[in-house]
Structure formats: structure tokens, C-alpha cells
Short mmCIF file of C-alpha atoms and ligand atoms in Angstrom, two decimals:
data_model
loop_
_atom_site.label_atom_id
_atom_site.label_comp_id
_atom_site.label_asym_id
_atom_site.label_seq_id
_atom_site.Cartn_x
_atom_site.Cartn_y
_atom_site.Cartn_z
CA MET A 1 91.82 108.54 116.25
CA VAL A 2 92.48 110.55 112.92
CA SER A 3 94.51 112.93 114.59
CA ARG A 4 96.88 110.48 116.35
CA THR A 5 97.54 108.53 112.68
CA LEU A 6 98.44 111.41 110.86
CA ARG A 7 101.01 112.62 113.24
CA ARG A 8 102.62 109.15 113.35
CA ALA A 9 103.01 110.24 109.59
CA THR A 10 105.10 112.99 110.75
CA VAL A 11 107.54 111.15 113.15
CA SER A 12 111.12 111.95 113.09
CA THR A 13 113.79 110.03 111.19
CA ALA A 14 115.23 110.19 114.79
CA ALA A 15 112.35 108.37 116.56
CA LEU A 16 111.80 106.11 113.79
CA LEU A 17 115.07 104.69 114.37
CA THR A 18 114.93 104.45 117.78
CA LEU A 19 111.80 102.27 117.16
CA THR A 20 113.26 99.63 114.33
CA SER A 21 115.69 97.10 113.93
CA ALA A 22 117.56 98.47 110.60
CA PRO A 23 115.96 96.73 107.47
CA ALA A 24 118.52 94.42 105.81
CA HIS A 25 119.14 96.00 102.10
CA ALA A 26 120.77 93.48 99.15
CA ALA A 27 122.68 94.86 96.69
CA THR A 28 121.22 96.08 93.47
CA HIS A 29 120.53 93.12 91.90
CA GLY A 30 121.74 91.10 94.69
CA PRO A 31 120.17 88.02 97.05
CA ASP A 32 117.63 88.88 98.75
CA THR A 33 118.93 88.63 102.69
CA THR A 34 115.81 89.37 104.25
CA HIS A 35 114.24 87.42 107.25
CA SER A 36 110.43 87.29 107.42
CA THR A 37 108.98 84.34 107.86
CA ALA A 38 105.36 84.06 109.46
CA LEU A 39 106.40 82.32 112.04
CA ALA A 40 108.29 85.34 113.38
CA LEU A 41 105.94 87.75 112.23
CA PRO A 42 103.30 89.06 115.67
CA ALA A 43 99.70 88.84 115.75
CA PRO A 44 98.11 91.29 113.25
CA ASP A 45 97.05 94.77 115.17
CA MET A 46 93.33 94.96 113.94
CA ALA A 47 92.92 97.75 116.00
CA GLY A 48 95.54 99.78 113.90
CA LEU A 49 94.44 98.42 110.98
CA ARG A 50 90.87 99.46 111.37
CA ALA A 51 92.06 103.10 112.79
CA VAL A 52 94.16 103.47 109.71
CA LEU A 53 90.91 103.21 107.53
CA ARG A 54 88.92 105.24 109.18
CA ALA A 55 91.50 107.85 109.14
CA LEU A 56 91.35 106.98 105.37
CA THR A 57 87.61 108.10 105.38
CA ALA A 58 88.27 111.02 107.33
CA GLN A 59 90.51 111.82 104.57
CA GLY A 60 88.69 112.05 101.62
CA ALA A 61 87.89 108.26 100.65
CA PRO A 62 84.37 107.25 100.67
CA GLY A 63 85.41 103.57 102.03
CA ALA A 64 87.95 101.40 102.91
CA ILE A 65 89.15 97.56 102.80
CA ALA A 66 91.09 95.37 103.67
CA ARG A 67 91.46 91.18 104.40
CA ILE A 68 94.77 89.65 106.00
CA ASP A 69 94.69 86.17 105.16
CA ASP A 70 97.09 84.45 107.53
CA ARG A 71 97.67 80.78 106.64
CA GLY A 72 93.85 79.67 106.91
CA THR A 73 92.60 82.64 109.46
CA VAL A 74 90.71 85.84 107.70
CA ARG A 75 90.74 88.83 109.15
CA THR A 76 88.85 92.16 107.68
CA ALA A 77 88.18 95.13 108.36
CA ALA A 78 86.01 97.70 106.84
CA ALA A 79 85.13 101.89 107.19
CA GLY A 80 82.78 103.71 105.19
CA VAL A 81 80.72 103.49 101.80
CA ALA A 82 81.29 101.61 98.57
CA ASP A 83 78.65 104.29 96.97
CA ARG A 84 78.44 107.79 97.41
CA ALA A 85 74.72 107.56 95.84
CA THR A 86 73.12 105.48 97.40
CA ARG A 87 75.54 105.00 100.61
CA ARG A 88 75.62 101.03 100.67
CA SER A 89 78.53 100.53 103.18
CA ILE A 90 81.79 98.80 101.78
CA GLY A 91 82.83 95.25 102.29
CA ASP A 92 85.26 92.99 101.80
CA ALA A 93 82.90 91.02 98.47
CA ASP A 94 83.43 94.20 96.74
CA ARG A 95 85.22 94.05 93.56
CA PHE A 96 87.92 97.42 92.36
CA ARG A 97 90.13 98.04 89.52
CA ILE A 98 93.58 97.19 90.65
CA GLY A 99 95.91 99.69 88.62
CA SER A 100 99.23 98.40 88.33
CA VAL A 101 98.81 95.54 90.66
CA THR A 102 98.22 94.30 87.65
CA LYS A 103 101.67 94.49 86.17
CA SER A 104 102.64 91.60 88.51
CA PHE A 105 100.11 89.24 86.59
CA SER A 106 101.74 90.27 83.20
CA ALA A 107 105.15 89.13 85.03
CA VAL A 108 104.71 85.96 86.53
CA VAL A 109 102.90 85.49 82.65
CA LEU A 110 106.35 86.26 81.18
CA LEU A 111 108.63 84.88 84.00
CA GLN A 112 106.31 81.18 83.01
CA LEU A 113 107.15 81.85 79.77
CA VAL A 114 110.55 82.10 80.30
CA ASP A 115 110.30 78.60 82.84
CA ALA A 116 108.93 76.98 79.16
CA HIS A 117 112.68 78.16 77.59
CA LYS A 118 110.09 80.84 75.20
CA LEU A 119 111.77 84.33 76.92
CA ASP A 120 115.06 85.28 77.24
CA LEU A 121 115.03 87.97 79.99
CA ASP A 122 118.19 89.64 78.73
CA ALA A 123 117.60 89.19 75.08
CA SER A 124 116.79 92.53 73.70
CA VAL A 125 113.04 93.12 73.54
CA ASP A 126 114.00 93.75 69.38
CA HIS A 127 114.14 90.12 69.15
CA TYR A 128 110.88 89.64 70.01
CA LEU A 129 109.20 92.57 68.41
CA PRO A 130 111.47 93.87 65.61
CA GLY A 131 111.28 98.11 65.28
CA LEU A 132 108.88 98.36 68.19
CA LEU A 133 111.34 100.45 70.22
CA PRO A 134 114.21 102.52 68.41
CA ASP A 135 116.60 100.99 70.98
CA ARG A 136 118.14 97.60 70.71
CA ARG A 137 119.70 97.31 74.17
CA ILE A 138 116.69 97.87 75.70
CA THR A 139 116.10 94.25 77.19
CA VAL A 140 112.95 92.23 78.42
CA ARG A 141 115.04 92.22 82.52
CA HIS A 142 114.85 96.24 81.42
CA LEU A 143 110.97 96.66 80.99
CA LEU A 144 110.40 94.36 83.58
CA SER A 145 112.44 96.38 86.46
CA HIS A 146 111.69 99.31 84.68
CA ARG A 147 114.56 100.14 83.78
CA SER A 148 114.60 100.80 79.93
CA GLY A 149 114.19 104.56 80.39
CA LEU A 150 111.22 104.72 78.17
CA TYR A 151 109.05 107.56 79.51
CA ASP A 152 105.90 107.18 81.31
CA TYR A 153 102.94 108.41 78.01
CA THR A 154 100.33 108.55 81.50
CA ASN A 155 102.83 111.53 82.95
CA SER A 156 101.55 113.70 79.65
CA LEU A 157 97.89 112.09 79.30
CA PHE A 158 96.48 113.35 83.44
CA ALA A 159 98.43 116.42 83.82
CA ASP A 160 95.49 117.84 84.65
CA SER A 161 93.63 114.61 86.43
CA VAL A 162 89.87 115.26 85.19
CA SER A 163 90.39 116.43 81.93
CA GLY A 164 92.64 113.87 81.01
CA PHE A 165 90.31 111.47 82.50
CA GLU A 166 87.83 112.30 80.93
CA ALA A 167 89.59 112.35 77.57
CA VAL A 168 90.60 108.57 77.73
CA ARG A 169 87.31 106.88 79.51
CA ASP A 170 85.80 105.59 76.96
CA LYS A 171 88.75 105.16 74.30
CA VAL A 172 90.34 102.28 72.66
CA PHE A 173 94.23 102.42 72.25
CA THR A 174 96.22 99.90 70.73
CA TYR A 175 99.67 99.11 72.43
CA ARG A 176 101.09 100.17 69.41
CA GLN A 177 99.53 103.45 69.72
CA LEU A 178 100.62 103.91 73.96
CA VAL A 179 104.16 103.01 72.91
CA ARG A 180 104.01 105.81 70.12
CA LEU A 181 102.42 107.95 72.78
CA SER A 182 105.79 107.48 74.65
CA LEU A 183 108.51 107.51 72.09
CA LYS A 184 106.92 111.08 71.02
CA HIS A 185 108.82 112.05 74.26
CA PRO A 186 113.13 111.89 75.21
CA ARG A 187 113.52 109.08 76.79
CA THR A 188 114.45 109.17 80.62
CA ASN A 189 117.85 106.97 80.57
CA ALA A 190 120.24 104.79 78.83
CA PRO A 191 118.93 100.71 79.21
CA GLY A 192 119.32 99.70 82.66
CA ALA A 193 121.03 102.78 83.57
CA ALA A 194 118.18 103.67 86.09
CA TYR A 195 115.32 103.08 87.76
CA ALA A 196 112.35 105.33 86.64
CA TYR A 197 108.84 104.05 87.01
CA SER A 198 107.14 103.49 83.48
CA ASN A 199 103.75 102.11 82.38
CA THR A 200 105.06 101.80 79.04
CA ASN A 201 107.40 99.25 79.81
CA PHE A 202 104.26 97.11 81.02
CA VAL A 203 102.40 98.10 77.98
CA VAL A 204 105.58 96.25 75.99
CA ALA A 205 105.27 93.56 78.40
CA GLY A 206 101.73 93.60 77.34
CA LEU A 207 103.06 92.96 73.28
CA LEU A 208 105.06 90.59 74.12
CA ILE A 209 102.57 88.29 76.36
CA GLU A 210 100.30 88.44 72.84
CA LYS A 211 103.66 87.68 70.63
CA LEU A 212 104.78 84.55 72.06
CA THR A 213 101.80 83.54 73.15
CA GLY A 214 99.64 83.60 69.74
CA HIS A 215 96.28 84.97 72.84
CA SER A 216 95.27 88.42 74.47
CA VAL A 217 96.57 88.79 78.15
CA GLY A 218 92.69 88.57 79.25
CA THR A 219 93.54 85.01 77.75
CA ALA A 220 97.09 84.82 79.08
CA TYR A 221 95.82 85.76 82.74
CA ARG A 222 92.56 83.69 82.86
CA GLU A 223 94.34 80.80 81.63
CA ARG A 224 98.11 80.72 83.89
CA ILE A 225 96.80 82.63 87.14
CA ILE A 226 93.02 82.77 87.02
CA LYS A 227 92.03 79.51 86.31
CA PRO A 228 94.36 77.83 88.15
CA LEU A 229 93.95 79.51 91.30
CA LYS A 230 90.59 79.56 91.16
CA LEU A 231 90.60 83.56 91.21
CA ARG A 232 86.52 83.64 91.02
CA ASP A 233 86.84 87.85 91.69
CA THR A 234 89.19 88.68 89.11
CA PHE A 235 88.23 89.70 85.92
CA TYR A 236 90.15 91.72 82.31
CA VAL A 237 87.21 92.80 80.83
CA HIS A 238 89.19 95.71 78.13
CA PRO A 239 87.35 97.38 76.12
CA ASP A 240 84.53 96.73 78.54
CA THR A 241 83.46 99.91 80.76
CA ARG A 242 82.12 98.15 83.43
CA ILE A 243 82.86 96.01 86.65
CA PRO A 244 80.77 93.01 86.83
CA GLY A 245 78.74 92.38 90.02
CA ARG A 246 79.35 93.46 93.19
CA HIS A 247 81.61 96.58 93.28
CA ALA A 248 82.83 99.91 94.82
CA HIS A 249 82.09 102.88 93.17
CA GLY A 250 85.63 104.62 92.45
CA TYR A 251 86.06 108.74 93.37
CA LEU A 252 88.45 110.40 91.17
CA THR A 253 89.33 113.75 93.48
CA GLN A 254 89.71 116.95 91.27
CA ASP A 255 92.83 118.82 91.28
CA ARG A 256 90.82 121.72 92.40
CA LYS A 257 90.22 121.54 96.45
CA GLY A 258 86.82 121.61 97.42
CA ALA A 259 85.29 120.39 93.98
CA LYS A 260 83.14 117.40 94.16
CA PRO A 261 84.89 113.61 93.19
CA VAL A 262 84.44 112.59 90.06
CA ASP A 263 82.97 108.61 89.80
CA ALA A 264 85.76 107.43 88.03
CA THR A 265 83.84 103.82 87.53
CA ASP A 266 83.29 103.34 84.47
CA GLN A 267 86.12 103.71 82.08
CA THR A 268 88.15 101.05 79.64
CA VAL A 269 90.97 101.32 81.38
CA SER A 270 92.82 101.38 77.85
CA TRP A 271 95.60 103.87 78.66
CA ALA A 272 96.81 101.05 80.92
CA GLN A 273 95.47 97.10 79.11
CA SER A 274 98.06 95.12 80.59
CA ALA A 275 100.02 97.62 82.83
CA GLY A 276 96.93 98.35 84.60
CA ALA A 277 93.59 97.21 83.72
CA LEU A 278 92.76 94.18 85.99
CA ILE A 279 89.63 93.97 88.54
CA SER A 280 90.06 91.83 91.47
CA THR A 281 89.40 91.21 95.51
CA THR A 282 91.10 91.38 98.33
CA HIS A 283 90.46 87.94 98.68
CA ASP A 284 91.57 87.24 94.96
CA LEU A 285 94.79 89.45 95.52
CA ASN A 286 95.65 87.84 98.43
CA THR A 287 95.25 83.98 97.04
CA PHE A 288 97.56 85.57 93.85
CA PHE A 289 100.69 86.80 96.18
CA SER A 290 100.63 84.37 98.24
CA ALA A 291 100.44 81.49 95.80
CA LEU A 292 103.38 83.64 93.83
CA LEU A 293 106.05 83.95 96.71
CA SER A 294 105.11 80.18 97.69
CA GLY A 295 106.36 79.34 94.63
CA ARG A 296 103.13 77.82 92.86
CA LEU A 297 103.18 80.02 89.93
CA THR A 298 106.20 79.76 88.45
CA SER A 299 109.93 77.91 89.03
CA ARG A 300 112.18 78.83 92.07
CA ALA A 301 114.53 79.67 89.82
CA ALA A 302 112.47 82.11 88.11
CA LEU A 303 110.87 83.93 91.50
CA THR A 304 114.41 84.74 92.70
CA GLN A 305 114.95 85.80 89.36
CA MET A 306 112.14 88.75 89.82
CA GLN A 307 113.20 89.44 93.44
CA ARG A 308 116.87 90.49 92.08
CA TRP A 309 116.00 94.42 94.20
CA THR A 310 116.75 97.85 92.13
CA PRO A 311 116.91 100.15 94.49
CA VAL A 312 114.18 102.71 94.76
CA ASN A 313 114.14 104.72 98.02
CA SER A 314 115.08 103.79 101.75
CA THR A 315 112.29 101.35 102.27
CA THR A 316 111.39 100.64 98.56
CA ARG A 317 112.86 97.89 95.80
CA TYR A 318 111.71 96.98 92.74
CA GLY A 319 112.15 93.64 91.12
CA LEU A 320 110.64 92.11 87.99
CA GLY A 321 106.70 93.37 88.32
CA LEU A 322 107.46 92.92 92.12
CA ARG A 323 108.29 95.89 95.04
CA ARG A 324 109.27 94.79 98.26
CA ARG A 325 108.70 97.00 100.85
CA ASP A 326 110.93 97.33 103.86
CA LEU A 327 108.74 97.59 107.02
CA SER A 328 109.40 99.85 110.23
CA CYS A 329 109.52 96.24 112.59
CA GLY A 330 112.54 95.11 110.27
CA VAL A 331 110.13 92.83 108.07
CA SER A 332 110.06 92.66 104.02
CA VAL A 333 107.11 92.26 102.46
CA TYR A 334 106.14 91.25 98.98
CA GLY A 335 103.57 92.71 96.09
CA HIS A 336 102.48 95.71 94.89
CA THR A 337 100.48 98.99 95.10
CA GLY A 338 98.18 100.07 92.30
CA ALA A 339 96.63 103.70 91.71
CA VAL A 340 93.79 103.80 88.57
CA GLN A 341 90.91 106.69 88.60
CA GLY A 342 89.05 105.91 91.92
CA PHE A 343 90.90 103.28 93.67
CA TYR A 344 93.79 102.87 95.48
CA THR A 345 95.26 99.00 96.28
CA TYR A 346 98.10 97.95 98.53
CA SER A 347 98.79 93.88 97.81
CA PHE A 348 101.64 92.45 99.45
CA THR A 349 102.58 89.14 101.71
CA SER A 350 105.45 87.97 103.09
CA LYS A 351 108.37 85.83 102.02
CA ASP A 352 106.68 82.86 102.43
CA GLY A 353 103.92 84.05 101.11
CA ARG A 354 101.52 82.63 103.97
CA ARG A 355 100.32 85.90 105.41
CA SER A 356 98.90 88.86 102.88
CA LEU A 357 97.45 91.80 103.27
CA THR A 358 95.29 93.56 100.42
CA ALA A 359 94.54 97.30 101.17
CA LEU A 360 91.27 99.19 99.62
CA ALA A 361 90.39 103.27 99.53
CA ASN A 362 88.25 104.13 96.87
CA THR A 363 89.36 107.64 96.05
CA SER A 364 92.60 108.26 93.96
CA ASN A 365 94.44 111.74 93.15
CA ASN A 366 95.09 112.33 96.97
CA GLY A 367 98.69 112.04 98.06
CA THR A 368 97.78 111.54 101.82
CA VAL A 369 95.64 108.63 101.30
CA LEU A 370 97.90 107.24 99.34
CA ASN A 371 100.41 107.71 102.35
CA THR A 372 98.32 106.25 105.34
CA MET A 373 97.82 102.90 103.34
CA ALA A 374 101.29 102.26 104.46
CA GLY A 375 100.00 102.25 107.43
CA THR A 376 97.73 98.78 106.96
CA LEU A 377 101.64 97.08 105.86
CA GLU A 378 102.56 98.23 109.30
CA SER A 379 98.92 97.12 111.02
CA ALA A 380 99.42 93.58 109.31
CA PHE A 381 103.03 92.12 109.45
CA CYS A 382 104.12 94.38 112.68
CA GLY A 383 101.78 94.25 114.71
CA LYS A 384 100.98 96.55 117.83
CA ARG A 385 103.04 99.41 117.90
CA THR A 386 105.95 98.61 119.97
CA ARG A 387 106.65 101.18 122.75
CA ALA A 388 110.45 102.46 123.18
CA ILE A 389 111.95 104.74 125.29
CA GLN A 390 113.61 107.68 122.70
CA ARG A 391 115.85 109.96 125.54
CA SER A 392 115.86 113.78 125.02
CA PRO A 393 119.27 114.73 123.94
CA LEU A 394 119.09 117.50 126.01
CA THR A 395 117.40 116.72 129.14
CA GLY A 396 118.14 113.11 129.07
CA ARG A 397 114.66 112.46 130.34
CA GLY A 398 112.96 108.82 128.73
CA SER A 399 109.73 108.54 127.43
CA TYR A 400 107.88 106.89 125.24
CA VAL A 401 107.21 106.50 121.63
CA THR A 402 104.56 105.03 120.10
CA GLU A 403 104.03 106.37 116.69
CA ARG A 404 105.60 104.61 113.40
CA ARG A 405 106.72 106.35 110.23
CA VAL A 406 104.37 105.49 107.58
CA ALA A 407 105.85 106.63 103.77
CA TYR A 408 104.99 106.35 100.43
CA GLU A 409 107.49 107.53 98.02
CA ASP A 410 107.80 105.66 94.66
CA ILE A 411 105.11 107.37 93.07
CA ALA A 412 105.67 108.67 89.40
CA PRO A 413 106.14 112.23 89.45
CA GLY A 414 103.04 114.35 89.07
CA ILE A 415 100.51 111.12 89.45
CA ALA A 416 99.54 111.30 92.62
CA ARG A 417 99.20 114.81 94.38
CA ASP A 418 98.07 116.15 97.86
S1 LIG B 501 101.49 105.17 89.61
C1 LIG B 501 102.28 104.47 91.23
C2 LIG B 501 100.70 103.24 90.84
N1 LIG B 501 101.07 102.77 89.30
C3 LIG B 501 101.61 103.68 88.37
C4 LIG B 501 99.73 103.50 87.69
C5 LIG B 501 99.90 102.44 89.40
N2 LIG B 501 98.85 104.55 87.43
C6 LIG B 501 99.03 105.63 86.58
O1 LIG B 501 99.75 105.48 86.00
C7 LIG B 501 97.87 106.43 86.91
C8 LIG B 501 97.84 107.58 86.58
C9 LIG B 501 96.65 108.26 86.93
C10 LIG B 501 96.25 107.83 88.34
C11 LIG B 501 95.77 109.41 88.82
C12 LIG B 501 94.97 109.78 89.64
O2 LIG B 501 95.04 109.61 91.04
O3 LIG B 501 93.50 109.00 89.72
N3 LIG B 501 96.85 111.05 88.83
C13 LIG B 501 96.33 111.73 88.28
O4 LIG B 501 95.71 112.16 86.91
C14 LIG B 501 97.08 113.40 88.59
N4 LIG B 501 97.45 114.05 87.74
C15 LIG B 501 103.35 104.18 90.98
C16 LIG B 501 101.45 105.65 92.36
C17 LIG B 501 101.96 102.35 91.69
O5 LIG B 501 101.78 102.21 93.03
O6 LIG B 501 102.51 101.22 90.79
O7 LIG B 501 98.89 101.67 89.36
#
């Protein structure tokens, strides 16, 4: 089973083209022209989903879970353990660190402030935070779409994965200290000129939230998202190091092959804060993205702004704190991914928010696992694999192709390694 999934990850582009209907591509910043609705979606492939989770454990994740919420119907799957020491099985109720899925929460708070006429997406960041950034041309929209050109300080912080992590595990940073780490390096591009994923953008977003609401980001998340949506398992505990209640342990893979993974569960996540420090569950993240895409967290106009896409690669676009993934069956899904030491998360929903999938693997620094996790989206939104006939150009003979290509290309350089 494992080898089948691995083989699926390397199927040729030619085979992929045979299998797929071409995904709709919106022009840069153009309207969203995709056609995915829950009604048109095929039934999820639960056997396929379970196979992906088993493959993740074979590839080095101690455990993996996935949950699909589909108009009131809940489907869950799990493989492996939450805790390598006790061997407790991992389950849907386990809380975990969601990493950059936090960015979608930060973006929602800022879009709510746009709705309240307290923030202008196209205003200079300098207007709200005078003197913070060296270039007054950087706008709020540039931050939220990763087009500011601000260097991602985590590239330097985590050049060596374990010593980099241990150096910050218990550290408490101010936002301004993190911005200063970024500004030691040249900017990657002129404002607006290119997409370059950077945690720095969402650290500045945190500063904006605090400045404009007069409260901490934790309070903003709680009052504006967590309480209204009754997300009972979602927490922002910074600078506390513990995950409250029942949770999965997270294991950071060492750069040195064969070395024992490091239990990275307890940490301040102060290096990320508004860019990545939330804790949640599969249930709460599905509720969150479903609410967002169905228009329950912002105005429709704000949601439209969040879906002005910058192309990232052939299958991924980035809006404002929101990713769009175009799947092999032509369906597009909306959400975010996360990578924080010990935890990889995928959380996406359909265009209308009616079907959502969240998956977690309690490992990190393992590019194979991160790539394979894309298969959870295929199983959840594309259904059973299509059997398509591929003809040999040499013999003209047809054979059935059942694989689908999965690819995760949108990774900050040096962040996830095989
Ligand atoms: S990276 C991503 C993901 N994002 C970005 C952010 C997040 N996470 C980080 O910036 C974490 C960096 C260190 C992670 C660490 C590991 O794997 O545990 N890696 C190393 O130390 C490598 N030397 C773009 C993948 C996202 O999906 O948005 O979350």
C-alpha cells in the first residue's frame, strides 16, 4: 500500500494530463473563475485517505489524522500514535500546533478591520506603523499576499533545524525584534514585484492587529473568531510553552539521517506568533475555513479581496492569508498549510465552504511527508481515483492509469528537506 502511494507521487506529467481536466487559472489578481461547489464534488475516497495516512506513518510520521466535514456528515481517519513514549493512538480529538494556518486567522482579523473602515489594504504600512519598515511603498496588501519583499528571518534562524529550534524553544521575542532580524538582510524584491513567502509579513500583520484593535493578537483571535465560531479547542497561549489538554506530541526530524526525532511539543512559538502560533483541532479548523468561505467571518467584498490570487506555481495561488490549491480533478480548494517543529497541517475547504478537510502529521522537517499530505486533498475532494486510458505513443496500446500526481512546491527555501 505504501509503495503504491509513493509511486503515485512520481507519476509523469503526461499521465497527469491524461487524467485531469485543466484547472481554471485566474489571471494575476483576476477574479476567481473556478467552478468547485460541494454539489458537484464526488464522494470522498475514505480508503484512499486511510492509505495516505498509513503512507505518512511509513515515511516517518509517528501518527496522522484527517477529518472531513461535509454538510453535517463527519468522516475521520487515523493511523499511528500521538505520543511515541506512551504509544497512545492518535485521534481526531487531539489538539496540535497549526503553524502558518494561523496566517489565515490573522488575515481575517485584518479584513474585519477593513470592513470596519479602520484599515485600507492599499495604504502604506508606514501610515499605521511609522518608521517600522524602511520602504514606504510596502502596503498592507503586499504583506498579506507575501509580495512585500521582506526577508524571511526563519530561513536564517532554522538553517540548522535542531540547534536552530533549541535556541528559540523557550525564547520570547517582541514583534519588533523579529522585524529587526528580517531587516538585517536585503529585501528579496521591490514591493509588489514578486511573491516570496515570508513569515515577516505576518509578524507585521500582528503589529497592525495590536495597533488597530488596542489588544493582543490572542484577544483579537478570541473575540473575533474563536468565540463567535465556538471553537472550543483553539488557543493562542503565547508565551506559554504547553498545549493544553489532550494533544498530539510533535516530532522534529533531525537533519542527520537516522538520528532520533526530537520531541518539539513544548515551545513558546514566539519566533512565529501571529505568523504561526495557534493551537487547534481538525474539527475547529474545518469550522473556521467553512465559515470563512461561506462568508460568515467577513463581508463578501472582503472575501473577494482575500481571493485575488497571485500565482505561486502550476497548482497553487496565494490570496490574502489564503491559499488556493488546484487539484488533479479540476476542483480548487481554499485554505492554508502549516509547518511548525513537530507538526504538519493541511486545512482546506471547497469554494462554498461546504466540504472541508484538515489533516495533521505529527512530524516535520520531512519533505516526503509534506508532499504525501497533498494526497489527503485528492482523496477528500476528488473522490476515488479515475481510471483513465493512456495510450503508448510507440505501440498505440492502451493501459489504465490509476495514479495521480501530488506535489507540494510552495515551500520557503530551506524549510522542508527530504
Ligand atoms: S514554511 C511553509 C509553511 N509555513 C512556513 C511556516 C509555516 N513555518 C516555518 O517557517 C517553520 C520553519 C521551520 C520548520 C522546520 C521544521 O520542518 O520543523 N524546518 C527547518 O528547521 C528546516 N531547516 C511554507 C512550509 C506553510 O505551509 O505555509 O507554517
